Amino acid sequence: MKHHLIIGYGVWSKKILNYLILNKNYKIIVETKNKLFNYPSKIEIDKKKIFNRKNINSVHVCSPLNTHFFYLKKYSWCKRIIVEKPFLEKISEFTKIRNIYKNKNIIVNYIDLFNPIFSKTIKEIKSFNIKKVIINYSKRSKLYKKQYDSIIDWFDHPLSIIITLFKEFPTFDIIKHKSTNKKDFQDQLQIKYFFKNFDLYINLNLTNKKQRNIEIFYNESSRKYDFLNNNIKKNNKEIYKNKITSFENLYFKMESEQKFLSQNVNFHEKIFIEKLKIIKKIKKLK
C-alpha cells in the first residue's frame, strides 16, 4: 500500500492533514522528531516495517526550516515532494540540493501562487497597462524570538508573487521598518520596488488584522485580488469568485506527472537572495 508522508505535526501540518482527510483518499503517515504514526488513528508504526521506498509515494515537509535540508536529502529518491516555505535556511544548501535533485520536481508551497485568484491575476496583468501595484500581507502574528525572523518567515509570499508576475526584482527602497517589541519581535515593513513603468509596494504588518491581497491600479480602474476571500473586486465591487482552494491546486500539481516548470531551485534561490538584500538594507538603517 502506497502512503503519503507528512513530516511535522505543528499548526500548519494539521491544516494540511485536515484538508487531506476531508478531500483525499490517501493513506497518511506522520513523521515527527520522535515517532511515526498512522493518521488519523495516531497508532504508532515500527519504522523498519514501513519505511522503505516501496511504501512511500509522496512527501510533504511541514517541519521547521532548519530541518528542510535534512529531509530533502533523506527523501530525494521520492518523485513527488512538497516543501513548506521558506525553502532552505542557508545559501550553501541551494547548490547541494540542485545537484541532488537535478531534473526531479520539488514544489515549494508559496500558498497564494496556488490560489485560483492568482491564475486570474497572471492573465489580467497582460491585458492592461499597470500604473501601480500594492501587495498587502498582515496578521496579528506570534512573537518571534530573533529579529528579522518574521521577515524570513513571511516575505516569501510577496517575493514569490513578484518573481512570478514580473520575472525580476528591480531596485528597491525601505520606506518603513518597525519592530514592535525590544525583546521579542513583530515586524512592520514597507518596501518600494522601482519597475520601469510603475512602482510596486509591499506592506507587511504582523500586528494588524489578517489580509492577503494584491491591489493593481490600471489606466481607468483598480482591482483587488483577494486570496483570503477568493475573489476579485473592480473598483471595490466584486466581479469574480472562486470556490477552489489553494490546497486543491497544490495537491493537483503534486499528483501531476508533469514537471512544475515555474518552480525550480533557481526560482527559490532568487527569493532567498532577495530576502538577504532586504534584511541587509534594513540593518544599515539602524
Coordinates of C-alpha atoms in Angstrom, one line a residue, residues 44-45 65 82 120 128 153 168 204 237 267:
E44 CA 2.5 4.3 16.2
I45 CA 4.4 2.4 13.5
L65 CA 13.1 25.5 8.4
I82 CA 6.2 19.4 -1.4
K120 CA -6.6 35.3 -13.0
F128 CA -3.9 46.2 -19.0
D153 CA 9.1 33.6 7.6
E168 CA 12.6 40.2 -11.8
L204 CA 3.9 43.7 5.7
K237 CA -17.2 45.8 -6.4
F267 CA 13.5 30.3 -8.6

